[in-house]
Amino acid sequence: MASMTVAQMVELFVKPDAPIHVAAFDGSSFGDADAPVTLEIKSSRAIYYLVNAPGELGLARAYLQGDIDSPQLVPGDPYRLFGDLVAVKPYLRAPNPAQLAHAVASVASHGIRLPEPPAIEGPGRLHRLTEGLLPHSKAGDAATVSYHYDQSNDFYALFLGPSMTYTCAVFDSPDTSLEAAQKAKLDLILDKLALKPGDRLLDIGCGWGSMEIEAAKRGVKVLGVTLSEEQVEWAQRWIREEGLEDLAEVRLMDYRDVPEGDFDAICSIGMMEHVGHKHYPSYFKEIYDKLKPGAMLLNHQITRCDSHQGKKAGQFIDRYIFPDGELSSPAEIEMVIQDTGFEVINQENLRQHYALTLHRWNENLVAHWDEAVKLVGSPKARLWGLYMAGCAYNFEMNNIQVHQFLAVKPQDNGTDTYPLRPWWPRH
């Protein structure tokens, strides 16, 4: 039986009238050359990646190594390509067993190869377990947070901008600057918590310290904790430069090891994605115990749209972005908060705001692309462009959301004594 060309293999999975053109390294091509999008398969390594890891992981490996590309692709912001590829989905089909066997035999006829994954790929779940890194244990959390955040502060600054805030901003309009929108998000949280000068705030997963700066400027005594050494170094320097050492502190510490208690408020902004659904009860219990009666919790996290979706992210996210990351529905999260003993008094969905935030980050990455590649290399720069554009697309399609939950710890005489919240309505 004759060996198949790459184009013939593509035709097993994609109908001939699909709006895509594929040009392969072996000289074969599939589809109309005038199609909206062209994919270039530049190396046989791409085929071996896909054979060894069919689906998103194999595709990601080939893309990050430059083995799959497109003339329509802007690597710092491949958002438009997502829409073009989604348009191809209705044209996908499954080959029959004989066709699939022929394709595999064609690949094998050139030799059995197991190409090394990109150097930036992290270990899989099984490998992490063999090293004793249990999901959401203290050691496991420290390792996974370090993998994600201990990259290069200078690299993050290229796309996050001066605010160094790696969570959803809040925009008054699409024309609002990213820095103004990030300050609006921090102000919104502080306003919801109704903190006064002299009050004590614990910020769990504090990032590079933007909340600490804003809270301290209001006279709030704030403690931030993170498991990232790079973030601690940046935050501590920022606090010193602002002259806020008497009010703001950032520690390299697991939130479970914070010895202080009786806080007037606790915020968790973009940290819950690392906690794991099964650990929500112990997480919120830890927070509950660290708060004064009548004190407030603001929990801000990415969510699934409904409880029927799986909690775990796919292989791509697990290997390259958030090892052991999990997402739950807003209903599931609110139920655990309530069951812990809190009264949830406000829930807000900021989905559209996160899509716009991600577009701004992608724009910044494009503007600083050469510098990004110089700092972290092409594969990692391509990874972040791909990840952020993919997230923007999924927020816009309402595949994922982001919610803020505001809750109060009841006092002995109930919860009627907390002040009315003056925060402004969202658009």
Coordinates of C-alpha atoms in Angstrom, one line a residue, residues 192-193 284 287-288 291 294-301 329-349 403-411 414-416 418-419 421 423:
K192 CA -16.8 46.5 48.4
L193 CA -14.8 45.6 51.5
F284 CA -12.8 28.9 53.1
I287 CA -10.3 32.2 55.7
Y288 CA -13.3 32.1 58.0
L291 CA -11.5 36.9 60.1
G294 CA -18.5 41.0 61.0
A295 CA -15.5 41.0 58.7
M296 CA -15.6 40.6 54.9
L297 CA -14.3 38.2 52.3
L298 CA -13.9 39.2 48.6
N299 CA -13.2 36.1 46.4
H300 CA -12.4 36.7 42.8
Q301 CA -11.9 33.7 40.5
S329 CA -19.2 26.9 38.5
P330 CA -20.3 30.0 40.4
A331 CA -23.1 28.0 42.0
E332 CA -20.7 25.4 43.4
I333 CA -18.4 28.1 44.8
E334 CA -21.2 30.1 46.4
M335 CA -22.6 26.9 48.0
V336 CA -19.3 26.2 49.7
I337 CA -18.9 29.7 50.9
Q338 CA -22.4 29.6 52.4
D339 CA -21.8 26.2 53.9
T340 CA -18.7 27.5 55.6
G341 CA -20.8 29.9 57.6
F342 CA -20.5 33.1 55.5
E343 CA -23.4 35.1 54.2
V344 CA -22.9 35.9 50.5
I345 CA -24.2 39.4 50.0
N346 CA -23.0 40.1 46.4
Q347 CA -22.0 38.2 43.3
E348 CA -20.7 39.8 40.1
N349 CA -19.7 38.4 36.8
H403 CA -16.9 36.1 39.4
Q404 CA -16.4 38.1 42.5
F405 CA -18.1 36.9 45.6
L406 CA -18.5 39.3 48.6
A407 CA -19.3 37.6 51.8
V408 CA -19.6 38.5 55.5
K409 CA -18.7 36.5 58.6
P410 CA -21.8 36.8 60.8
Q411 CA -21.5 38.3 64.3
G414 CA -26.4 38.3 63.0
T415 CA -25.1 40.2 60.0
D416 CA -27.3 43.3 60.0
Y418 CA -22.3 45.6 58.5
P419 CA -22.3 49.0 56.7
R421 CA -21.6 49.2 50.5
W423 CA -19.4 50.8 45.4

